Short mmCIF file of C-alpha atoms in Angstrom, two decimals:
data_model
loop_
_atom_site.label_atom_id
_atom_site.label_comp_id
_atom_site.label_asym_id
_atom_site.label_seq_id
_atom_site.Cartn_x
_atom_site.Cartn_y
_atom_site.Cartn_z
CA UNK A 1 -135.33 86.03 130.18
CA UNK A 2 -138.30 87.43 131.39
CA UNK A 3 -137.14 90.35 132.65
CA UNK A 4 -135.23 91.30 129.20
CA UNK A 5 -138.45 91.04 127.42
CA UNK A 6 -140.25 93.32 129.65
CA UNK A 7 -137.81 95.92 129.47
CA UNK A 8 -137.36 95.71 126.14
CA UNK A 9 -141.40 95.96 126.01
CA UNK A 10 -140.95 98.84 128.20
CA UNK A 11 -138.27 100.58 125.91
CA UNK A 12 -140.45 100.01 123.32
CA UNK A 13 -143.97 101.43 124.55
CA UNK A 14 -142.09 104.38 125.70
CA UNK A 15 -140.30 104.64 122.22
CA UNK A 16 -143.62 104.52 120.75
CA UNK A 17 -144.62 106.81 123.18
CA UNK A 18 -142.29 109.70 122.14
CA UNK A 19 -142.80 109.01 118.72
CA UNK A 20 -146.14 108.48 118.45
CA UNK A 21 -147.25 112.00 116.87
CA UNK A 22 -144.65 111.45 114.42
CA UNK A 23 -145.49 108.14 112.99
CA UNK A 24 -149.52 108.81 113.08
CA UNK A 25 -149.16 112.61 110.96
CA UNK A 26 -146.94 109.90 108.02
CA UNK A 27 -149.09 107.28 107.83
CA UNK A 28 -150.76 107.81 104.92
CA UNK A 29 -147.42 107.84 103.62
CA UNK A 30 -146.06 105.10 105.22
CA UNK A 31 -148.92 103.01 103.98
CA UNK A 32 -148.43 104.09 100.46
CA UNK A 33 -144.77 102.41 100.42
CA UNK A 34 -146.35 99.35 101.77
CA UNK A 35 -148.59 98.99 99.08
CA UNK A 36 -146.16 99.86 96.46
CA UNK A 37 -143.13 97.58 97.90
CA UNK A 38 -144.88 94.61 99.76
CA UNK A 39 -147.42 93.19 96.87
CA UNK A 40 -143.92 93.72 94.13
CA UNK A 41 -143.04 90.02 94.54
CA UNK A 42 -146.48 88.49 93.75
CA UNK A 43 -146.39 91.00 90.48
CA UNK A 44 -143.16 90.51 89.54
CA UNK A 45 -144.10 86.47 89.54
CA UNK A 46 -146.84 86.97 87.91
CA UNK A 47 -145.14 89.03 85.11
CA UNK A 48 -142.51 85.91 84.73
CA UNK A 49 -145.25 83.24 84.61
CA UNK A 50 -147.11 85.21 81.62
CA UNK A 51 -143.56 84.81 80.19
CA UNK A 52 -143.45 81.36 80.33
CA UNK A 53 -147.34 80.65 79.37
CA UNK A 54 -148.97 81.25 75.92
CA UNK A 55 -152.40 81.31 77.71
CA UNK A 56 -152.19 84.31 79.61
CA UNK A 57 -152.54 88.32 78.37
CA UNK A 58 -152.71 89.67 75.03
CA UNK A 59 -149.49 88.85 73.81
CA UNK A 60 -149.82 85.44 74.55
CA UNK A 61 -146.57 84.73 74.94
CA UNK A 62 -144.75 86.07 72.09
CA UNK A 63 -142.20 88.19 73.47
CA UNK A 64 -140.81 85.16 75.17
CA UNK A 65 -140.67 83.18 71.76
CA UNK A 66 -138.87 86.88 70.28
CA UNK A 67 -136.37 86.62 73.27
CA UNK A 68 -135.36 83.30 73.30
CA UNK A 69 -135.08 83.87 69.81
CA UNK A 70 -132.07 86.88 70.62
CA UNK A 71 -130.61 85.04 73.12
CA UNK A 72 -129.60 82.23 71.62
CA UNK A 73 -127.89 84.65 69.30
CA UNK A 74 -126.77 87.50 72.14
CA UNK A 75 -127.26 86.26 75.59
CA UNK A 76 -126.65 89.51 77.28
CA UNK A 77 -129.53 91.06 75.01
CA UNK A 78 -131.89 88.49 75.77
CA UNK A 79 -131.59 89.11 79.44
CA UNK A 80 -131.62 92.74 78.82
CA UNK A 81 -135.12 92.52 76.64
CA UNK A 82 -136.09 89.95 79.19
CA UNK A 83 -136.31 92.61 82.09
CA UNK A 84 -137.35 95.90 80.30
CA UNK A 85 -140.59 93.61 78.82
CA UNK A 86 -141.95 91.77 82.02
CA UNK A 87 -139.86 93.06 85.12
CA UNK A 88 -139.71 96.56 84.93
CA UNK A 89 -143.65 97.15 84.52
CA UNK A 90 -143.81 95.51 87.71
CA UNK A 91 -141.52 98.49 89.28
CA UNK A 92 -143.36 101.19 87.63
CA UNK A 93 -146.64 99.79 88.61
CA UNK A 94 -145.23 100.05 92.37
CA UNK A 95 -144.08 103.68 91.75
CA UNK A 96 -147.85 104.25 90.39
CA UNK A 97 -148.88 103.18 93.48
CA UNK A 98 -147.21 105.73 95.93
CA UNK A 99 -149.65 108.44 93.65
CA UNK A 100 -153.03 106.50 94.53
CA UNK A 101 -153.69 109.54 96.84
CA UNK A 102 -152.90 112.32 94.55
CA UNK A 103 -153.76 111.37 90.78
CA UNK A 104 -155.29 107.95 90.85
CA UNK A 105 -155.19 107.32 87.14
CA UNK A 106 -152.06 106.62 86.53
CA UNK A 107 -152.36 103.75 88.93
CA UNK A 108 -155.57 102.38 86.89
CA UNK A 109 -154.27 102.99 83.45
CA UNK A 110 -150.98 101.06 84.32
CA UNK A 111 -153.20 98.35 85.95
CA UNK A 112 -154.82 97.92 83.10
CA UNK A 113 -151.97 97.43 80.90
CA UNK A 114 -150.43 94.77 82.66
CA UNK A 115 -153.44 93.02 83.26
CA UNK A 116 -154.67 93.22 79.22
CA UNK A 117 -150.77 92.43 78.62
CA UNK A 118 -149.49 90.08 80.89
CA UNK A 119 -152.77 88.87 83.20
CA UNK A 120 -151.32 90.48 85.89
CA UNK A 121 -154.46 91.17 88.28
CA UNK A 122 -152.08 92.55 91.62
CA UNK A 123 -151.94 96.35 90.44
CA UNK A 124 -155.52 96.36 89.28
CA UNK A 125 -156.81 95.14 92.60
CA UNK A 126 -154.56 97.74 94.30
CA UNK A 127 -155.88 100.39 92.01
CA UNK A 128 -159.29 99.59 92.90
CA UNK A 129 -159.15 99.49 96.40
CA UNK A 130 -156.96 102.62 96.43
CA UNK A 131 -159.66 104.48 94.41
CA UNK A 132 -162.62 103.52 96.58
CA UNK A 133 -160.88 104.35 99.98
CA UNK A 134 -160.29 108.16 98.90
CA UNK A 135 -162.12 109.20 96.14
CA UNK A 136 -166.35 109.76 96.01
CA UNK A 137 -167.00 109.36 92.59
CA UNK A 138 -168.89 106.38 91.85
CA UNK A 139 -169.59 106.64 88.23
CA UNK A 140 -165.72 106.71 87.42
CA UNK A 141 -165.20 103.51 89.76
CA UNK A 142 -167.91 101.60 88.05
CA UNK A 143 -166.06 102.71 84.75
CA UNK A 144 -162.57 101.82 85.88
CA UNK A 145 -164.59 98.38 87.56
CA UNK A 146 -166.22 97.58 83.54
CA UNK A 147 -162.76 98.29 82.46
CA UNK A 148 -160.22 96.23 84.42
CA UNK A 149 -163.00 93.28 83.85
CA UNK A 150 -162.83 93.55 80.29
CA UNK A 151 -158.97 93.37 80.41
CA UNK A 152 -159.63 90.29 82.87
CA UNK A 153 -161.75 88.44 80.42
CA UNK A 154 -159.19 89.34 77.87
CA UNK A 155 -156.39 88.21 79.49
CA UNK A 156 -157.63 85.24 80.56
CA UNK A 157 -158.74 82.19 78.16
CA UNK A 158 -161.54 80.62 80.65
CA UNK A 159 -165.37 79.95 80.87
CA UNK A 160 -167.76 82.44 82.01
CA UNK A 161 -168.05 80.93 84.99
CA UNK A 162 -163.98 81.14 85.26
CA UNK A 163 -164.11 84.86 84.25
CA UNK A 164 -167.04 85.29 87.23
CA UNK A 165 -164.60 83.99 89.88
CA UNK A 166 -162.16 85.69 88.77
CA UNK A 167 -163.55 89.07 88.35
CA UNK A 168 -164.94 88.57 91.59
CA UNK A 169 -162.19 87.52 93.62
CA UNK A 170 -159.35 89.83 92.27
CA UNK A 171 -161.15 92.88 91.51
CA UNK A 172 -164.71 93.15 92.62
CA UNK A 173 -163.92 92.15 96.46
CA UNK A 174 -160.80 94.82 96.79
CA UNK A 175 -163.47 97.34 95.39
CA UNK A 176 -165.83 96.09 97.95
CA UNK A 177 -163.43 96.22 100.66
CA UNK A 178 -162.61 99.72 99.98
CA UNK A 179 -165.40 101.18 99.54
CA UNK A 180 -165.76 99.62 103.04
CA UNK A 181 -163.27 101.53 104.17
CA UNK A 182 -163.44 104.66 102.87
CA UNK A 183 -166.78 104.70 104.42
CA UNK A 184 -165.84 104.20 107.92
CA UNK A 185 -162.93 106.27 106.97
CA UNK A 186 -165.13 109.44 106.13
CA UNK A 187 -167.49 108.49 109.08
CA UNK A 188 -164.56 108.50 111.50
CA UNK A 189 -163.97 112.21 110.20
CA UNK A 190 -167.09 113.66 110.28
CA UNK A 191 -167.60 112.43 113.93
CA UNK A 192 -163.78 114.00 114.38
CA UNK A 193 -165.23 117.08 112.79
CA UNK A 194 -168.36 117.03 114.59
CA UNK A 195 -167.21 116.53 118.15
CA UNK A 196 -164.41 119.15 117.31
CA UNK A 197 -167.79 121.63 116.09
CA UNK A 198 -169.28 120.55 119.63
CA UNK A 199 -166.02 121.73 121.24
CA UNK A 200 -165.90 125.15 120.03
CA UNK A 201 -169.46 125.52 120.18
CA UNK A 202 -169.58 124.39 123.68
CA UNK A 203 -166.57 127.04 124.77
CA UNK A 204 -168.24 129.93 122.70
CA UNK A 205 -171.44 129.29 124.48
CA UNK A 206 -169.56 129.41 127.89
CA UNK A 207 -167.95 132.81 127.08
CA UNK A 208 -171.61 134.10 126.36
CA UNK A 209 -172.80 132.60 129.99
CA UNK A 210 -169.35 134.49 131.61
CA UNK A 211 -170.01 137.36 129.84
CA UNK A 212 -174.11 137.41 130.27
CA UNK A 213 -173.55 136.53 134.32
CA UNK A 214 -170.97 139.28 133.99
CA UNK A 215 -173.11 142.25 132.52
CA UNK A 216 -176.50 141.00 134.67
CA UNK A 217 -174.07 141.56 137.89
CA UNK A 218 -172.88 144.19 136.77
CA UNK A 219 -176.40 145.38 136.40
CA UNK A 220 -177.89 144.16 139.10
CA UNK A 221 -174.83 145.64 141.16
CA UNK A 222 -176.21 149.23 140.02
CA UNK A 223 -179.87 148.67 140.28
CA UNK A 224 -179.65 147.17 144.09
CA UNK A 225 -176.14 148.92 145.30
CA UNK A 226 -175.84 151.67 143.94
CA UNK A 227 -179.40 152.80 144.78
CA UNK A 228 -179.12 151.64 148.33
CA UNK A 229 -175.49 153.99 148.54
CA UNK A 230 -177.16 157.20 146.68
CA UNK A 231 -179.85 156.82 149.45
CA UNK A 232 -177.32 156.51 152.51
CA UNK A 233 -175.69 159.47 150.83
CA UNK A 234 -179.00 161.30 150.42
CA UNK A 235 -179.90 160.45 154.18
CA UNK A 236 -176.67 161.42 155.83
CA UNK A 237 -176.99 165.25 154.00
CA UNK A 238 -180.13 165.45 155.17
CA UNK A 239 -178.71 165.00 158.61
CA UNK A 240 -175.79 167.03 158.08
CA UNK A 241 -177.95 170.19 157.59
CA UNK A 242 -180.68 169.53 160.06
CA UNK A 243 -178.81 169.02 163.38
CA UNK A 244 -176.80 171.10 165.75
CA UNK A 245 -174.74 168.70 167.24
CA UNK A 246 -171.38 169.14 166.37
CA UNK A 247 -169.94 165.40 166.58
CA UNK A 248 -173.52 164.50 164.72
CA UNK A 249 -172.20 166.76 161.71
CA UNK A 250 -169.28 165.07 161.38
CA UNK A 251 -170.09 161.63 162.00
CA UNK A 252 -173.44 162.26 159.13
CA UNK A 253 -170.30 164.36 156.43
CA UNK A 254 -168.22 161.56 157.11
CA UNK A 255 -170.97 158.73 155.84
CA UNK A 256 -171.67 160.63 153.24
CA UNK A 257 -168.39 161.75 151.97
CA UNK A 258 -167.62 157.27 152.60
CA UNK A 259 -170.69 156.86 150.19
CA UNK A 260 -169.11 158.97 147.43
CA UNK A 261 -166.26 157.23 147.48
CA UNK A 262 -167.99 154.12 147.33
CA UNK A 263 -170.33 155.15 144.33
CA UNK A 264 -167.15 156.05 142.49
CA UNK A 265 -165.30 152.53 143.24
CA UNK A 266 -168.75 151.05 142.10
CA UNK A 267 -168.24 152.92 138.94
CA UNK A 268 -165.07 151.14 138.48
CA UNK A 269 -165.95 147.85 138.80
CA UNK A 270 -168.99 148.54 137.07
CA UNK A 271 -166.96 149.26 133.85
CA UNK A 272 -164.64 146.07 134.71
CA UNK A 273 -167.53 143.77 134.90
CA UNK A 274 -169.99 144.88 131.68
CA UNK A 275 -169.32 144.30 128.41
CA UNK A 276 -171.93 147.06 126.51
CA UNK A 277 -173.93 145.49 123.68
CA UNK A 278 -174.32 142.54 125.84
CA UNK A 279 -178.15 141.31 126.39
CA UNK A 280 -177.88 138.96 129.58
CA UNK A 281 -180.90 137.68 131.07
CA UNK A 282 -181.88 139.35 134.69
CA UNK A 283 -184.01 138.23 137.54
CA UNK A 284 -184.55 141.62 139.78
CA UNK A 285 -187.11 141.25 142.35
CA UNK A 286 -189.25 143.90 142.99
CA UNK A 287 -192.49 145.03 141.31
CA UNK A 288 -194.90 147.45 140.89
CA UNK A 289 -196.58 146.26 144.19
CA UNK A 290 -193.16 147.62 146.01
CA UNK A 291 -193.26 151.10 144.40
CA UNK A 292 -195.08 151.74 147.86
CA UNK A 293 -191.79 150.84 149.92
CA UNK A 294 -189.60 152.27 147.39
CA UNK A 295 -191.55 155.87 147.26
CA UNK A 296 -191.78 155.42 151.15
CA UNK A 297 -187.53 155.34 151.40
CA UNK A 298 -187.21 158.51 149.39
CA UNK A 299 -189.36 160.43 151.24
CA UNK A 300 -187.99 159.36 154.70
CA UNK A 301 -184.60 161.03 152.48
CA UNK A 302 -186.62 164.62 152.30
CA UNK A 303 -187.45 163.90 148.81
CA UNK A 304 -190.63 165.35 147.73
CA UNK A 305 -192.81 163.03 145.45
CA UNK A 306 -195.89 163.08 143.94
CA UNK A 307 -197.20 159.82 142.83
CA UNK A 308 -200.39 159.53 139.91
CA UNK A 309 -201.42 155.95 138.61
CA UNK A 310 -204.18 155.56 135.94
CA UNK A 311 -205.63 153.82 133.70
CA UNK A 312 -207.24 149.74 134.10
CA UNK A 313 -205.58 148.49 137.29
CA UNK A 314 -204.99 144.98 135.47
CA UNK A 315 -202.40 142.12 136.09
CA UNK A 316 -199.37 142.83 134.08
CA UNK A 317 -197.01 140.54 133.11
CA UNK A 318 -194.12 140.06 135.83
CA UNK A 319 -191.40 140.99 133.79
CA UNK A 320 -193.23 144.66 132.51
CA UNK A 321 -193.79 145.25 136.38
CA UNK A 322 -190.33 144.50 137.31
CA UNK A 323 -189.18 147.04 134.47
CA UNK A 324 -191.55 149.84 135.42
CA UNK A 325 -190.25 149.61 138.56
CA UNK A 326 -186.53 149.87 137.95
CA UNK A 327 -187.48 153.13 135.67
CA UNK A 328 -188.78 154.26 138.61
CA UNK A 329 -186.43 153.33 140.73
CA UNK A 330 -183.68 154.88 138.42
CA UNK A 331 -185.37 158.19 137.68
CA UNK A 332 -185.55 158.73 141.68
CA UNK A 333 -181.95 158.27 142.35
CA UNK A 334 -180.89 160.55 139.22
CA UNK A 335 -182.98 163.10 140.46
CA UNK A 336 -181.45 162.80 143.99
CA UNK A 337 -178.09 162.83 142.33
CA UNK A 338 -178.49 166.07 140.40
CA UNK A 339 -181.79 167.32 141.23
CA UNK A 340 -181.44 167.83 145.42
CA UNK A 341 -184.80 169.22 146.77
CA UNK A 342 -186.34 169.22 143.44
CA UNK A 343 -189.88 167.85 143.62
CA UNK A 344 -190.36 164.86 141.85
CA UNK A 345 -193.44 163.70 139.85
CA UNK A 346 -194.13 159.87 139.32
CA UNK A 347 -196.71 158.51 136.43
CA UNK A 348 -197.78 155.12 135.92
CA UNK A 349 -200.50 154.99 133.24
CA UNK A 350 -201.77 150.85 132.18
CA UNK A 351 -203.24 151.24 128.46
CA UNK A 352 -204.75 147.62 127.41
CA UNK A 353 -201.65 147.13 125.11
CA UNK A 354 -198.90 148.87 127.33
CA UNK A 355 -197.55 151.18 130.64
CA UNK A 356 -196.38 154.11 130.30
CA UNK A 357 -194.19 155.13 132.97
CA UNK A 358 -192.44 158.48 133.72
CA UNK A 359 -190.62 160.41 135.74
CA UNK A 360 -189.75 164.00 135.58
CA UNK A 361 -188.49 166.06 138.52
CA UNK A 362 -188.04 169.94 138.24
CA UNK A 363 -184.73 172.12 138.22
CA UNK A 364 -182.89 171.92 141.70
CA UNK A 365 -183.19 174.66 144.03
CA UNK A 366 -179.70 175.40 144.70
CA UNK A 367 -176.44 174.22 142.65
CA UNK A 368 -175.30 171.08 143.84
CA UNK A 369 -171.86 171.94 146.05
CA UNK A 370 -169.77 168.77 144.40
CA UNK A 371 -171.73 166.22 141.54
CA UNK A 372 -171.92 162.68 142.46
CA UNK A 373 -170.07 160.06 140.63
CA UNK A 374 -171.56 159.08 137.50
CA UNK A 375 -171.06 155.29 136.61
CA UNK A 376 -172.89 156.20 132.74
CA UNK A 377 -174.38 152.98 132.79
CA UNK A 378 -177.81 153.52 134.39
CA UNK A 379 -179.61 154.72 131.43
CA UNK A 380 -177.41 152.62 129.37
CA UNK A 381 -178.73 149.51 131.18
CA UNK A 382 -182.21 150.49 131.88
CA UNK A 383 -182.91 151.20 127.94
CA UNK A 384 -181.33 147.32 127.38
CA UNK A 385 -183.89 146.40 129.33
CA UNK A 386 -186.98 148.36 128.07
CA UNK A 387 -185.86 147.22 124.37
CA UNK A 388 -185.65 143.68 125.22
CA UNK A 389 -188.85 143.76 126.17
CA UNK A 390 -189.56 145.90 123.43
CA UNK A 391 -190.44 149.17 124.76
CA UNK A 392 -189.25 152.46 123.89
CA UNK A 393 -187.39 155.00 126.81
CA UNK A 394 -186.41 158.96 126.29
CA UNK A 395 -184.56 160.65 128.77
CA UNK A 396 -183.97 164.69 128.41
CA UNK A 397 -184.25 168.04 129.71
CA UNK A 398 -187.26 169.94 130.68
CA UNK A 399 -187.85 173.26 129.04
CA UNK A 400 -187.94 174.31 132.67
CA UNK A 401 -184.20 173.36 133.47
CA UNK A 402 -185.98 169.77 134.77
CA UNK A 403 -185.00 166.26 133.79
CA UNK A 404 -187.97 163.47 132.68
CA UNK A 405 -187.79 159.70 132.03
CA UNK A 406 -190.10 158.40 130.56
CA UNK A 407 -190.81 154.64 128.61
CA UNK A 408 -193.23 152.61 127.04
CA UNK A 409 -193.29 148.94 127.76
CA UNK A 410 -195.45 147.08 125.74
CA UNK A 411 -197.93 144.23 127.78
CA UNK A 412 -198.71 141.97 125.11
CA UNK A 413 -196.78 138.38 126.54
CA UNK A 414 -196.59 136.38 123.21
CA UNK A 415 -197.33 132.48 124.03
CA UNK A 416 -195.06 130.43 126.49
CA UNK A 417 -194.03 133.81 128.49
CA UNK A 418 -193.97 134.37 131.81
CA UNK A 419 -197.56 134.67 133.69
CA UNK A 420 -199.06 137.65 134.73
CA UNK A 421 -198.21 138.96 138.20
CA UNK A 422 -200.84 139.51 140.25
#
């Protein structure tokens, strides 16, 4: 016995389970066929009781007294009159109900009649309770409320005091209970709506982080990587045209010919990994306090520089220090791209409100024999990063065939930025 009931439970939940989706999208439906069909036998008794009472609704009884009156002279009609006057309101007032959703005053208006009419409170209290669950105006539902009590009072011959408990019990307490409901009905959706907000919110904001971590690799990959290459490549032709030695010359064409072809994979994944408009936050390092080490590496390369800093040697804010020195640090490895044995010129000026930083280098000696790989996103990136932090860069040719960066980085840090470097 037992074990039938449990696998008929089990048949069951897994029926339920399968057909869950279904049921749940038609409920409202279903439950609009349960409110028309199941409350139909308490209305249709109450329709045959006004019938056979001269104390209840409007008529008071007189359509009884007219159709005993025709049956005793035509059964058949009597019967006939009989159900079109106090059964069949009872069905239409069920077929009312199943538009409760859609156009709620037919439901009230046939409530209404039947309870004026006949005393028949079961579609009123439906109608009420309907009304409040999906519909917001308040005004009309204190109209329809003043309305269905009048027909109560009406309907019924009783005391005030009767009238009170039954106004309250049949159609203030279905109000009350609906309103109930549609309240923690239109709470449950807002929270649906809400945490469904949160949702997309919450996966839009993590496209933004993958595409921010993206471009500030992406960046960072060119700042750090690509530098560090150009220089290897810079170092190795340096070698390959100051030594004698045979295996030397190949091993120092062979690095550097490996470093071109690793600048123009890094160009590749460059353009797989940044997204262009995109402002990510970086973090780079180094500062104007390493321009020291940076200027020392390029020279160790053969490249000739000329470093002049003026101006108030202040603290500057971290961030302006760690953009002057990636214009710096970009300006020297153009200029050793396209610009081989050019000298170079480095200017750091510190106004009170800003620094100025440039870097020009003259026309190259002799033609370059093959152009290094351009990735196009140095001075792409670097002008990001002088406009987020609301500076201005220009980057053109010299009237002497030359090439000069130059940018203006404001130093103001409004309040709640990062300290001043020392």
């Amino acid at each position: 016995m037992w074990t039938w009931l449990d696998e008929r439970g089990r048949a069951f939940g897994s029926l339920w389970t399968r057909n869950g989706r279904w049921w749940w999208e038609r409920r409202l439906v279903i439950a609009d066929w349960l409110y028309a069909v199941l409350p139909l036998p308490f209305s249709g008794l109450l329709q045959l009781a006004s019938a056979a009472s001269d104390e209840v609704g409007l008529l008071r009884g007189l359509p009884a007294t007219a159709l005993a009156a025709l049956g005793g002279a035509n059964v058949l009609a009597g019967l006939i009159g009989a159900f079109a006057i106090y059964v069949l309101p009872a069905f239409w007032a069920a077929v009312t109900v199943l538009l409760r959703r859609v156009d709620p005053r037919w439901p009230m208006i046939t409530a209404f009649g039947l309870l004026a009419l006949f005393g028949n409170f079961v579609p009123a209290a439906i109608a009420l309770y309907s009304y409040a669950v999906y519909f917001s105006n308040r005004r009309i539902l204190l109209g329809w409320l003043a309305a269905q009590s009048l027909a109560m009072v009406a309907a019924y011959q009783a005391t005030f005091l009767g009238h009170f408990f039954l106004i309250i019990g049949f159609l203030v307490m279905p109000l009350v209970l609906g309103l109930w409901v549609g309240t923690r009905r239109q709470l449950i959706d807002r929270l649906h709506e809400r945490a469904e907000r949160l949702e997309r919110e919450q996966h839009l904001m993590a496209d933004q982080a993958i595409t921010a971590e993206r471009t500030r690799i992406a960046r960072e990959m060119h700042d750090v990587v690509a530098h560090r290459v150009s220089l290897m490549v810079l170092h190795a032709g340096g070698l390959e045209v100051s030594t004698d030695d045979p295996r030397t010359v190949e091993t120092a064409g062979l690095i550097r010919t490996t470093g071109r072809e690793a600048l123009a994979e890094l160009r590749g994944i460059l353009g797989v990994l940044r997204d262009d408009g995109a402002a990510a936050p970086t973090a780079p390092q180094p500062v104007l306090s390493d321009l020291d080490r940076l200027l020392a590496e390029w020279r160790a390369a053969g490249m000739v520089i000329e470093r002049h800093e003026t101006g108030d040697a202040r603290p500057l804010p971290g961030a302006v220090q760690r953009t002057a020195y990636r214009i710096v640090q970009e300006g020297l490895t153009n200029a050793a791209k396209h610009a081989q044995g050019a000298p170079v010129t480095v200017l750091v000026h510190r106004a009170p409100d800003r620094v100025e930083v440039e870097v020009s280098n003259g026309p190259a000696p002799v033609p370059a024999g093959s152009p290094a790989p351009r990735s196009g996103f140095g001075l792409t990136g670097l002008r990001e990063r002088v406009v987020l932090a609301g500076g201005d860069l220009t980057a053109g040719v010299c009237p002497d065939g030359g090439w000069r960066l130059r940018a203006i980085v404001p130093t103001d840090t409004p309040a709640g930025d990062e300290e001043a470097a020392p």
